[in-house]
Amino acid sequence: MRASVNRPPTPDVGDTQEKQPTLEEIINIKFIESGEKERLMELLRERLIECGWKDEMKALCRAFVKKKGRNNVTVDDLVHLITPKGRASIPDSIKAELLQRIRTFLVSAAL
Amino acid sequence: MSSRIDHHHLPINGQILPQPCPHLVEFRSRNGAKPFRALQDCLRVKPPGGHASIRREPNEVPRCGACGESGGVTRLYACLACAAVHCHAPPGPSHAAVHGESMSPGHEIAVDVDRAELFCCACRDQVYDRDFDAAVVLAQTAASTLHTPSSIVRSPHPENLRKRRRVDYRPWTPDPRERVLVGSCSSPLNATVLDSCSRDFPSGLRGLNNLGNTCFMNSVLQALLHTPPLRNYFLSDRHNRYYCQKKSTVVNNGSKSNAGNPTDSRICLACDMDEMFSAVFSGDRTPYSPAKFLYSWWQHAANLASYEQQDAHEFFISMLDGIHEKVEKDRRKTQSQGNGDCCVAHRVFSGILRSDVMCMACGFTSTTYDPCVDISLDLEPNQGGSAKMVSTKSNHSCNGEADHMNLSQNCGTSTLMGCLDRFTRPERLGSDQKFFCQQCQVRQESLKQMSIRKLPLVSCFHIKRFEHSSIRKMSRKVDRYLQFPFSLDMAPYLSSSILRSRFGNRYFPFDGDEPDASNKLSSEFELFAVVTHTGKLDAGHYVTYLRLSNQWYKCDDAWVTEVNESIVRAAQGYMMFYVQKVLYYKASEKRVVP
């Protein structure tokens, strides 16, 4: 990627200096830098597999592809299909666990 | 607006690789695989588990160059030509698509920064490239072999799995000389013995008398008498009991002292099987008493020699072992069981299981191969009406009963494929079962996963219905119904499939894959026998259902009756026998096969 030829124009110095990072952005950066976001993502993946949520989503996708035909489905179609169902079917226990972890992190990061 | 590309499917290494879209083709022709290799520096893999993402710096927070979005709801794509990152969030704006269009040509191909998947901004869909996947897999495996300098991907080859050369089937009919030979060395079955009703029954169906709680033996014997490769072996005189006995006597008299029973070498379970096959396929329909076999088996498994009811599965294992031991004694050298060269029992039933144990700290994976003659499966724990545990592998389209199973799964019924899913699922070895990691040099928590390296000709699935607890000093039987299919595709449980799914179903060659369609055929199995158990743990009865010419027969000791398949489907399966749908001839290296 370093050997790129057609780089987009570098943004003007003036533009970046006007934007102050929001609180959300600061938290996000701290989240990532400390590695906590990564850990929580792994935890979430594990929990969603354990409770069968991933399998459920996979089954939905397979059924959809079977109905539409393999050549007539895009990634966007699948994302559009499972996003509402996926969000709705996450068990409360998992939500609670992650929220607790995030709260603990915020406290410890002394923000 | 997205254009639909007609993807033609080419099987490569047993996998179907969709044809690239025209933009990817053009990109490849212009740049070759260079951009993919350059990406490798940016591939970040978080061991263990190996999710690959694209980051220029380890803690980079990618943002859309146009609107500043940093993921979450949107997906972010990095252009392979200029490294610009843009968002893609349909039905909202897609700055990635805009970038592709505005900088056209050459900027259509991008990569999902969080998932390391290729995307065509013009077609607005994911695209696939073997070289790209190879680069990702390389990065993923390199992450788990940090300190070993030499190799990366190569998992240890089981030495007893040689590449089989497949030989085409050629039909054979005896020539006049052979016809004379066949005529002079055999005698025709006496057709007048058969009465009208038994002529309707297929050959080889004969009841077995119960010799005193021996239904455990009868049920397994019925299944074996109709195991196609085993039946063919004995009926084509591959183990001649007269010749074997004569040989044993010579050996017996020749050796100085026979430690133990002097009649030892004359006990041969294979000879007794040979006699049984001859009797059962003779055309005589009166029930047969396998007394000689029982006596021989008692000699072999002295601890089980009693008139008490025994476990059918235990008998099955013991019997195969008995056949193997005798052959080994005759040959006086050990052969590996894995490729089935040692004896007919292993030739028919032996497969190879692969066990991967991955250290959760560093990702280092240790792989072992073990031969097995059957697979013992745990019944799923009671799901109690929860519809959450839907098994996706059983939705495999090749399984003709996918819809039927889908319904039952939503109601919480256990299925054989569900059990196989559990068998091959990654299992966490907790803090009390820490595994010694060669890389970390300490005991670490690990992830263990089983898969099937080599399928046997005949798969026997044993359902663990009898639980014995030595702590609580009690045993119990699990009566829960298990649904089993009549046709079974074992492809999802093969090591190649399991491994691929571990790498996110990326395309990469798996050692041992044969680049032809035969792999597909050799993973399809057909059910031919079911051993069922009814009643309590200590007071129960074994019955076998046999499938001959797509007709089911119930073998209840001496009574053999024709039954409807619905009876079989509803039965409580304890051992299920499946045979490979298509058998192949293996090119023989020896001139004469003993």
mmCIF file of N, CA and C in Angstrom, chain A residues 1-9 19 21 24-26 28-29 32-35 37-39 41-42 45-47 49-60 62-63 66 68 70-77 79-80 83 87-91, chain B residues 2-7 9 16 35 38-39 41-42 46 48 51 54 56-57 59-61 63 70 73 75 77-84 88 90-91 103 107 111 114 119 123-126 128 387-392 395 397 402-403 425 428 505:
data_model
loop_
_atom_site.group_PDB
_atom_site.id
_atom_site.type_symbol
_atom_site.label_atom_id
_atom_site.label_comp_id
_atom_site.label_asym_id
_atom_site.label_seq_id
_atom_site.Cartn_x
_atom_site.Cartn_y
_atom_site.Cartn_z
ATOM 1 N N MET A 1 0.839 -1.216 0.000
ATOM 2 C CA MET A 1 0.000 0.000 0.000
ATOM 3 C C MET A 1 0.856 1.242 0.000
ATOM 4 N N ARG A 2 2.104 1.105 0.431
ATOM 5 C CA ARG A 2 2.989 2.277 0.499
ATOM 6 C C ARG A 2 3.324 2.776 -0.903
ATOM 7 N N ALA A 3 3.456 1.842 -1.817
ATOM 8 C CA ALA A 3 3.821 2.252 -3.172
ATOM 9 C C ALA A 3 2.592 2.681 -3.944
ATOM 10 N N SER A 4 1.899 3.673 -3.463
ATOM 11 C CA SER A 4 0.677 4.094 -4.154
ATOM 12 C C SER A 4 0.994 5.273 -5.043
ATOM 13 N N VAL A 5 0.251 5.359 -6.114
ATOM 14 C CA VAL A 5 0.522 6.405 -7.096
ATOM 15 C C VAL A 5 -0.540 7.496 -7.041
ATOM 16 N N ASN A 6 -1.768 7.055 -6.988
ATOM 17 C CA ASN A 6 -2.857 8.035 -7.057
ATOM 18 C C ASN A 6 -3.403 8.353 -5.681
ATOM 19 N N ARG A 7 -2.629 8.980 -4.849
ATOM 20 C CA ARG A 7 -3.115 9.352 -3.523
ATOM 21 C C ARG A 7 -4.160 10.443 -3.660
ATOM 22 N N PRO A 8 -5.164 10.416 -2.806
ATOM 23 C CA PRO A 8 -6.125 11.522 -2.816
ATOM 24 C C PRO A 8 -5.420 12.767 -2.300
ATOM 25 N N PRO A 9 -5.915 13.958 -2.622
ATOM 26 C CA PRO A 9 -5.239 15.205 -2.197
ATOM 27 C C PRO A 9 -5.182 15.297 -0.673
ATOM 28 N N LYS A 19 -11.539 21.086 13.817
ATOM 29 C CA LYS A 19 -12.329 20.041 14.489
ATOM 30 C C LYS A 19 -11.688 19.626 15.802
ATOM 31 N N PRO A 21 -11.698 16.932 18.874
ATOM 32 C CA PRO A 21 -12.228 15.574 19.060
ATOM 33 C C PRO A 21 -13.348 15.587 20.102
ATOM 34 N N GLU A 24 -16.859 11.326 22.700
ATOM 35 C CA GLU A 24 -17.047 9.969 22.180
ATOM 36 C C GLU A 24 -15.778 9.499 21.483
ATOM 37 N N GLU A 25 -15.185 10.386 20.722
ATOM 38 C CA GLU A 25 -13.982 10.014 19.984
ATOM 39 C C GLU A 25 -12.823 9.751 20.929
ATOM 40 N N ILE A 26 -12.738 10.574 21.986
ATOM 41 C CA ILE A 26 -11.648 10.380 22.946
ATOM 42 C C ILE A 26 -11.771 9.023 23.612
ATOM 43 N N ASN A 28 -13.335 6.420 22.501
ATOM 44 C CA ASN A 28 -13.098 5.378 21.513
ATOM 45 C C ASN A 28 -11.601 5.128 21.328
ATOM 46 N N ILE A 29 -10.849 6.209 21.256
ATOM 47 C CA ILE A 29 -9.407 6.060 21.055
ATOM 48 C C ILE A 29 -8.777 5.354 22.253
ATOM 49 N N ILE A 32 -9.515 1.726 22.207
ATOM 50 C CA ILE A 32 -8.745 0.943 21.253
ATOM 51 C C ILE A 32 -7.302 0.822 21.708
ATOM 52 N N GLU A 33 -6.732 1.932 22.125
ATOM 53 C CA GLU A 33 -5.320 1.930 22.511
ATOM 54 C C GLU A 33 -5.037 0.962 23.645
ATOM 55 N N SER A 34 -5.956 0.881 24.598
ATOM 56 C CA SER A 34 -5.712 0.004 25.745
ATOM 57 C C SER A 34 -5.934 -1.461 25.391
ATOM 58 N N GLY A 35 -6.500 -1.695 24.220
ATOM 59 C CA GLY A 35 -6.764 -3.066 23.812
ATOM 60 C C GLY A 35 -8.086 -3.599 24.333
ATOM 61 N N LYS A 37 -11.132 -2.680 23.586
ATOM 62 C CA LYS A 37 -12.138 -2.890 22.539
ATOM 63 C C LYS A 37 -11.946 -4.262 21.897
ATOM 64 N N GLU A 38 -10.701 -4.586 21.627
ATOM 65 C CA GLU A 38 -10.380 -5.874 21.025
ATOM 66 C C GLU A 38 -10.844 -7.020 21.927
ATOM 67 N N ARG A 39 -10.546 -6.883 23.222
ATOM 68 C CA ARG A 39 -10.920 -7.934 24.169
ATOM 69 C C ARG A 39 -12.432 -8.098 24.217
ATOM 70 N N MET A 41 -14.562 -7.302 21.895
ATOM 71 C CA MET A 41 -15.035 -7.875 20.629
ATOM 72 C C MET A 41 -14.901 -9.391 20.660
ATOM 73 N N GLU A 42 -13.763 -9.870 21.163
ATOM 74 C CA GLU A 42 -13.535 -11.316 21.248
ATOM 75 C C GLU A 42 -14.539 -11.957 22.191
ATOM 76 N N ARG A 45 -17.904 -12.100 20.515
ATOM 77 C CA ARG A 45 -17.937 -13.164 19.505
ATOM 78 C C ARG A 45 -18.153 -14.516 20.172
ATOM 79 N N GLU A 46 -17.398 -14.737 21.244
ATOM 80 C CA GLU A 46 -17.486 -16.011 21.960
ATOM 81 C C GLU A 46 -18.906 -16.240 22.494
ATOM 82 N N ARG A 47 -19.459 -15.204 23.117
ATOM 83 C CA ARG A 47 -20.793 -15.343 23.711
ATOM 84 C C ARG A 47 -21.857 -15.588 22.657
ATOM 85 N N ILE A 49 -21.477 -16.997 19.812
ATOM 86 C CA ILE A 49 -21.366 -18.350 19.267
ATOM 87 C C ILE A 49 -21.965 -19.344 20.247
ATOM 88 N N GLU A 50 -21.606 -19.168 21.514
ATOM 89 C CA GLU A 50 -22.073 -20.069 22.575
ATOM 90 C C GLU A 50 -23.590 -20.186 22.624
ATOM 91 N N CYS A 51 -24.262 -19.047 22.493
ATOM 92 C CA CYS A 51 -25.725 -19.083 22.672
ATOM 93 C C CYS A 51 -26.440 -19.445 21.382
ATOM 94 N N GLY A 52 -25.696 -19.672 20.329
ATOM 95 C CA GLY A 52 -26.301 -20.108 19.076
ATOM 96 C C GLY A 52 -26.748 -18.973 18.171
ATOM 97 N N TRP A 53 -26.453 -17.749 18.552
ATOM 98 C CA TRP A 53 -26.879 -16.603 17.751
ATOM 99 C C TRP A 53 -26.224 -16.620 16.369
ATOM 100 N N LYS A 54 -24.935 -16.931 16.349
ATOM 101 C CA LYS A 54 -24.230 -16.953 15.073
ATOM 102 C C LYS A 54 -24.835 -17.997 14.146
ATOM 103 N N ASP A 55 -25.116 -19.165 14.700
ATOM 104 C CA ASP A 55 -25.719 -20.225 13.898
ATOM 105 C C ASP A 55 -27.076 -19.792 13.355
ATOM 106 N N GLU A 56 -27.822 -19.088 14.189
ATOM 107 C CA GLU A 56 -29.134 -18.611 13.750
ATOM 108 C C GLU A 56 -29.008 -17.671 12.565
ATOM 109 N N MET A 57 -28.065 -16.732 12.657
ATOM 110 C CA MET A 57 -27.854 -15.772 11.561
ATOM 111 C C MET A 57 -27.417 -16.488 10.303
ATOM 112 N N LYS A 58 -26.530 -17.470 10.486
ATOM 113 C CA LYS A 58 -26.033 -18.249 9.356
ATOM 114 C C LYS A 58 -27.191 -18.960 8.677
ATOM 115 N N ALA A 59 -28.069 -19.527 9.503
ATOM 116 C CA ALA A 59 -29.221 -20.250 8.952
ATOM 117 C C ALA A 59 -30.123 -19.302 8.167
ATOM 118 N N LEU A 60 -30.333 -18.097 8.691
ATOM 119 C CA LEU A 60 -31.144 -17.103 7.988
ATOM 120 C C LEU A 60 -30.538 -16.784 6.628
ATOM 121 N N ARG A 62 -28.447 -18.591 4.856
ATOM 122 C CA ARG A 62 -28.522 -19.739 3.954
ATOM 123 C C ARG A 62 -29.905 -19.872 3.340
ATOM 124 N N ALA A 63 -30.916 -19.689 4.175
ATOM 125 C CA ALA A 63 -32.287 -19.804 3.678
ATOM 126 C C ALA A 63 -32.547 -18.742 2.610
ATOM 127 N N LYS A 66 -30.705 -19.587 -0.560
ATOM 128 C CA LYS A 66 -31.372 -20.716 -1.209
ATOM 129 C C LYS A 66 -32.595 -20.231 -1.980
ATOM 130 N N LYS A 68 -33.222 -17.015 -3.068
ATOM 131 C CA LYS A 68 -32.929 -16.076 -4.146
ATOM 132 C C LYS A 68 -32.040 -16.667 -5.237
ATOM 133 N N ARG A 70 -27.896 -18.468 -5.589
ATOM 134 C CA ARG A 70 -26.546 -18.080 -5.193
ATOM 135 C C ARG A 70 -26.034 -16.863 -5.932
ATOM 136 N N ASN A 71 -26.406 -16.742 -7.213
ATOM 137 C CA ASN A 71 -25.862 -15.663 -8.037
ATOM 138 C C ASN A 71 -26.598 -14.346 -7.886
ATOM 139 N N ASN A 72 -27.675 -14.346 -7.099
ATOM 140 C CA ASN A 72 -28.482 -13.140 -7.032
ATOM 141 C C ASN A 72 -28.445 -12.456 -5.671
ATOM 142 N N VAL A 73 -27.435 -12.762 -4.898
ATOM 143 C CA VAL A 73 -27.364 -12.191 -3.553
ATOM 144 C C VAL A 73 -26.057 -11.431 -3.382
ATOM 145 N N THR A 74 -26.134 -10.240 -2.791
ATOM 146 C CA THR A 74 -24.901 -9.512 -2.479
ATOM 147 C C THR A 74 -24.749 -9.443 -0.969
ATOM 148 N N VAL A 75 -23.568 -9.043 -0.555
ATOM 149 C CA VAL A 75 -23.294 -8.887 0.865
ATOM 150 C C VAL A 75 -24.284 -7.892 1.476
ATOM 151 N N ASP A 76 -24.541 -6.831 0.774
ATOM 152 C CA ASP A 76 -25.465 -5.816 1.269
ATOM 153 C C ASP A 76 -26.841 -6.399 1.548
ATOM 154 N N ASP A 77 -27.302 -7.272 0.649
ATOM 155 C CA ASP A 77 -28.608 -7.911 0.851
ATOM 156 C C ASP A 77 -28.623 -8.657 2.174
ATOM 157 N N VAL A 79 -26.612 -8.301 4.786
ATOM 158 C CA VAL A 79 -26.494 -7.404 5.938
ATOM 159 C C VAL A 79 -27.852 -6.772 6.228
ATOM 160 N N HIS A 80 -28.510 -6.352 5.166
ATOM 161 C CA HIS A 80 -29.826 -5.730 5.304
ATOM 162 C C HIS A 80 -30.833 -6.701 5.902
ATOM 163 N N THR A 83 -29.501 -7.659 9.906
ATOM 164 C CA THR A 83 -29.235 -6.620 10.902
ATOM 165 C C THR A 83 -30.398 -6.422 11.882
ATOM 166 N N ARG A 87 -29.955 -7.737 15.752
ATOM 167 C CA ARG A 87 -29.964 -6.817 16.890
ATOM 168 C C ARG A 87 -31.066 -7.178 17.878
ATOM 169 N N ALA A 88 -32.186 -7.590 17.334
ATOM 170 C CA ALA A 88 -33.325 -7.878 18.216
ATOM 171 C C ALA A 88 -33.139 -9.144 19.021
ATOM 172 N N SER A 89 -32.342 -10.072 18.507
ATOM 173 C CA SER A 89 -32.283 -11.376 19.178
ATOM 174 C C SER A 89 -31.062 -11.572 20.065
ATOM 175 N N ILE A 90 -30.343 -10.501 20.335
ATOM 176 C CA ILE A 90 -29.197 -10.671 21.237
ATOM 177 C C ILE A 90 -29.725 -10.845 22.656
ATOM 178 N N PRO A 91 -29.309 -11.891 23.340
ATOM 179 C CA PRO A 91 -29.815 -12.129 24.696
ATOM 180 C C PRO A 91 -29.446 -10.993 25.639
ATOM 181 N N SER B 2 -27.289 -2.020 -7.990
ATOM 182 C CA SER B 2 -26.146 -2.947 -8.049
ATOM 183 C C SER B 2 -26.333 -3.900 -9.211
ATOM 184 N N SER B 3 -25.268 -4.151 -9.900
ATOM 185 C CA SER B 3 -25.366 -5.056 -11.052
ATOM 186 C C SER B 3 -25.200 -6.490 -10.580
ATOM 187 N N ARG B 4 -25.970 -7.379 -11.143
ATOM 188 C CA ARG B 4 -25.872 -8.787 -10.771
ATOM 189 C C ARG B 4 -24.871 -9.463 -11.690
ATOM 190 N N ILE B 5 -23.872 -10.017 -11.115
ATOM 191 C CA ILE B 5 -22.872 -10.714 -11.923
ATOM 192 C C ILE B 5 -23.216 -12.195 -11.911
ATOM 193 N N ASP B 6 -23.134 -12.801 -13.069
ATOM 194 C CA ASP B 6 -23.379 -14.235 -13.123
ATOM 195 C C ASP B 6 -22.080 -14.962 -12.785
ATOM 196 N N HIS B 7 -22.001 -15.488 -11.611
ATOM 197 C CA HIS B 7 -20.768 -16.167 -11.213
ATOM 198 C C HIS B 7 -20.802 -17.610 -11.655
ATOM 199 N N HIS B 9 -19.256 -21.288 -11.466
ATOM 200 C CA HIS B 9 -18.577 -21.919 -10.356
ATOM 201 C C HIS B 9 -17.627 -22.992 -10.820
ATOM 202 N N ILE B 16 -15.700 -24.481 -4.268
ATOM 203 C CA ILE B 16 -16.244 -23.774 -5.420
ATOM 204 C C ILE B 16 -15.790 -22.330 -5.355
ATOM 205 N N PRO B 35 -0.403 -6.045 -5.110
ATOM 206 C CA PRO B 35 -1.110 -5.311 -4.051
ATOM 207 C C PRO B 35 -1.448 -6.206 -2.864
ATOM 208 N N ALA B 38 1.592 -6.677 -0.800
ATOM 209 C CA ALA B 38 1.889 -5.429 -0.078
ATOM 210 C C ALA B 38 0.965 -5.282 1.124
ATOM 211 N N LEU B 39 -0.248 -5.795 0.985
ATOM 212 C CA LEU B 39 -1.216 -5.714 2.082
ATOM 213 C C LEU B 39 -0.767 -6.500 3.296
ATOM 214 N N ASP B 41 1.741 -6.552 5.047
ATOM 215 C CA ASP B 41 2.304 -5.773 6.146
ATOM 216 C C ASP B 41 1.214 -5.180 7.015
ATOM 217 N N CYS B 42 0.063 -4.969 6.416
ATOM 218 C CA CYS B 42 -1.022 -4.319 7.155
ATOM 219 C C CYS B 42 -2.005 -5.323 7.750
ATOM 220 N N LYS B 46 -5.266 -11.226 15.360
ATOM 221 C CA LYS B 46 -5.288 -11.301 16.814
ATOM 222 C C LYS B 46 -5.364 -12.760 17.227
ATOM 223 N N PRO B 48 -5.476 -15.823 19.915
ATOM 224 C CA PRO B 48 -5.835 -16.974 19.100
ATOM 225 C C PRO B 48 -7.193 -16.790 18.431
ATOM 226 N N HIS B 51 -8.673 -13.661 13.805
ATOM 227 C CA HIS B 51 -9.416 -12.719 12.961
ATOM 228 C C HIS B 51 -8.422 -11.766 12.321
ATOM 229 N N ILE B 54 -7.244 -5.150 8.577
ATOM 230 C CA ILE B 54 -6.240 -4.345 7.879
ATOM 231 C C ILE B 54 -6.013 -3.050 8.658
ATOM 232 N N ARG B 56 -2.918 0.126 9.080
ATOM 233 C CA ARG B 56 -1.576 0.596 8.739
ATOM 234 C C ARG B 56 -0.695 0.663 9.974
ATOM 235 N N GLU B 57 -1.280 1.131 11.077
ATOM 236 C CA GLU B 57 -0.589 1.087 12.370
ATOM 237 C C GLU B 57 -1.430 0.204 13.267
ATOM 238 N N ASN B 59 -2.697 0.518 16.153
ATOM 239 C CA ASN B 59 -3.839 1.135 16.829
ATOM 240 C C ASN B 59 -4.570 2.138 15.947
ATOM 241 N N GLU B 60 -4.412 1.984 14.646
ATOM 242 C CA GLU B 60 -5.064 2.922 13.742
ATOM 243 C C GLU B 60 -6.577 2.846 13.874
ATOM 244 N N VAL B 61 -7.206 4.010 13.900
ATOM 245 C CA VAL B 61 -8.663 4.059 13.869
ATOM 246 C C VAL B 61 -9.051 4.501 12.468
ATOM 247 N N ARG B 63 -10.970 5.816 9.311
ATOM 248 C CA ARG B 63 -12.118 6.715 9.129
ATOM 249 C C ARG B 63 -12.386 6.899 7.653
ATOM 250 N N SER B 70 -16.277 6.327 11.488
ATOM 251 C CA SER B 70 -15.238 5.360 11.849
ATOM 252 C C SER B 70 -15.820 4.011 12.203
ATOM 253 N N VAL B 73 -21.555 1.192 12.623
ATOM 254 C CA VAL B 73 -22.681 0.794 11.777
ATOM 255 C C VAL B 73 -22.222 0.540 10.350
ATOM 256 N N ARG B 75 -19.491 -0.163 7.142
ATOM 257 C CA ARG B 75 -18.299 -0.939 6.869
ATOM 258 C C ARG B 75 -17.306 0.005 6.201
ATOM 259 N N TYR B 77 -13.964 0.474 3.764
ATOM 260 C CA TYR B 77 -13.178 -0.191 2.735
ATOM 261 C C TYR B 77 -11.974 0.645 2.354
ATOM 262 N N ALA B 78 -10.837 -0.027 2.256
ATOM 263 C CA ALA B 78 -9.608 0.654 1.856
ATOM 264 C C ALA B 78 -9.314 0.322 0.403
ATOM 265 N N CYS B 79 -9.182 1.335 -0.407
ATOM 266 C CA CYS B 79 -8.914 1.141 -1.832
ATOM 267 C C CYS B 79 -7.543 0.499 -2.013
ATOM 268 N N LEU B 80 -7.468 -0.525 -2.860
ATOM 269 C CA LEU B 80 -6.197 -1.217 -3.048
ATOM 270 C C LEU B 80 -5.226 -0.428 -3.908
ATOM 271 N N ALA B 81 -5.761 0.532 -4.637
ATOM 272 C CA ALA B 81 -4.876 1.302 -5.504
ATOM 273 C C ALA B 81 -4.238 2.480 -4.766
ATOM 274 N N CYS B 82 -5.034 3.171 -3.922
ATOM 275 C CA CYS B 82 -4.492 4.392 -3.318
ATOM 276 C C CYS B 82 -4.582 4.417 -1.808
ATOM 277 N N ALA B 83 -5.043 3.365 -1.186
ATOM 278 C CA ALA B 83 -5.098 3.253 0.279
ATOM 279 C C ALA B 83 -6.115 4.186 0.923
ATOM 280 N N ALA B 84 -6.935 4.865 0.143
ATOM 281 C CA ALA B 84 -7.947 5.744 0.742
ATOM 282 C C ALA B 84 -9.044 4.892 1.358
ATOM 283 N N HIS B 88 -19.175 2.494 3.601
ATOM 284 C CA HIS B 88 -20.179 1.884 2.726
ATOM 285 C C HIS B 88 -21.318 1.474 3.630
ATOM 286 N N PRO B 90 -25.147 1.022 2.890
ATOM 287 C CA PRO B 90 -26.444 1.073 2.230
ATOM 288 C C PRO B 90 -27.550 0.873 3.257
ATOM 289 N N PRO B 91 -28.722 1.450 3.088
ATOM 290 C CA PRO B 91 -29.146 2.220 1.910
ATOM 291 C C PRO B 91 -28.674 3.678 1.901
ATOM 292 N N MET B 103 -12.676 7.803 -9.373
ATOM 293 C CA MET B 103 -11.265 7.582 -9.680
ATOM 294 C C MET B 103 -11.099 6.492 -10.731
ATOM 295 N N HIS B 107 -9.619 1.966 -9.426
ATOM 296 C CA HIS B 107 -9.862 2.088 -7.982
ATOM 297 C C HIS B 107 -11.135 1.365 -7.547
ATOM 298 N N VAL B 111 -10.680 -3.322 0.106
ATOM 299 C CA VAL B 111 -10.684 -4.402 1.091
ATOM 300 C C VAL B 111 -11.367 -3.933 2.375
ATOM 301 N N ASP B 114 -12.046 -4.341 8.495
ATOM 302 C CA ASP B 114 -12.274 -5.113 9.713
ATOM 303 C C ASP B 114 -12.357 -6.609 9.467
ATOM 304 N N PHE B 119 -13.669 -6.389 -1.923
ATOM 305 C CA PHE B 119 -14.954 -5.796 -2.291
ATOM 306 C C PHE B 119 -14.788 -5.037 -3.602
ATOM 307 N N CYS B 123 -19.376 -3.183 -8.529
ATOM 308 C CA CYS B 123 -20.414 -4.210 -8.446
ATOM 309 C C CYS B 123 -21.115 -4.187 -7.102
ATOM 310 N N ARG B 124 -20.545 -3.499 -6.147
ATOM 311 C CA ARG B 124 -21.097 -3.406 -4.792
ATOM 312 C C ARG B 124 -21.316 -4.776 -4.166
ATOM 313 N N ASP B 125 -20.305 -5.625 -4.327
ATOM 314 C CA ASP B 125 -20.433 -6.933 -3.708
ATOM 315 C C ASP B 125 -19.044 -7.483 -3.414
ATOM 316 N N GLN B 126 -19.011 -8.446 -2.529
ATOM 317 C CA GLN B 126 -17.760 -9.085 -2.166
ATOM 318 C C GLN B 126 -17.255 -9.915 -3.330
ATOM 319 N N TYR B 128 -13.809 -12.601 -4.641
ATOM 320 C CA TYR B 128 -12.862 -13.532 -4.034
ATOM 321 C C TYR B 128 -11.686 -13.776 -4.954
ATOM 322 N N ALA B 387 -35.370 -22.706 21.048
ATOM 323 C CA ALA B 387 -35.128 -22.873 19.613
ATOM 324 C C ALA B 387 -33.814 -22.249 19.207
ATOM 325 N N LYS B 388 -32.997 -21.841 20.173
ATOM 326 C CA LYS B 388 -31.797 -21.086 19.823
ATOM 327 C C LYS B 388 -30.728 -21.948 19.175
ATOM 328 N N MET B 389 -30.590 -23.166 19.633
ATOM 329 C CA MET B 389 -29.466 -23.962 19.145
ATOM 330 C C MET B 389 -29.769 -24.593 17.791
ATOM 331 N N VAL B 390 -29.791 -23.776 16.768
ATOM 332 C CA VAL B 390 -30.045 -24.307 15.431
ATOM 333 C C VAL B 390 -28.729 -24.722 14.821
ATOM 334 N N SER B 391 -28.651 -25.917 14.329
ATOM 335 C CA SER B 391 -27.406 -26.388 13.758
ATOM 336 C C SER B 391 -27.384 -26.093 12.271
ATOM 337 N N THR B 392 -26.369 -25.352 11.821
ATOM 338 C CA THR B 392 -26.346 -24.967 10.412
ATOM 339 C C THR B 392 -25.853 -26.076 9.518
ATOM 340 N N ASN B 395 -28.231 -28.049 7.646
ATOM 341 C CA ASN B 395 -28.961 -27.417 6.553
ATOM 342 C C ASN B 395 -28.233 -27.586 5.238
ATOM 343 N N SER B 397 -27.309 -28.513 1.841
ATOM 344 C CA SER B 397 -28.331 -28.751 0.822
ATOM 345 C C SER B 397 -28.299 -30.163 0.260
ATOM 346 N N ALA B 402 -33.278 -31.987 4.642
ATOM 347 C CA ALA B 402 -32.956 -30.739 5.341
ATOM 348 C C ALA B 402 -34.207 -30.075 5.906
ATOM 349 N N ASP B 403 -35.243 -30.037 5.123
ATOM 350 C CA ASP B 403 -36.449 -29.350 5.610
ATOM 351 C C ASP B 403 -37.044 -30.075 6.799
ATOM 352 N N ARG B 425 -17.324 -29.438 17.278
ATOM 353 C CA ARG B 425 -17.289 -28.055 17.705
ATOM 354 C C ARG B 425 -16.037 -27.792 18.532
ATOM 355 N N ARG B 428 -13.657 -25.771 24.746
ATOM 356 C CA ARG B 428 -12.677 -25.093 25.584
ATOM 357 C C ARG B 428 -12.236 -26.025 26.705
ATOM 358 N N ASN B 505 -13.539 -19.812 5.996
ATOM 359 C CA ASN B 505 -13.903 -20.337 4.677
ATOM 360 C C ASN B 505 -13.109 -19.731 3.536
#
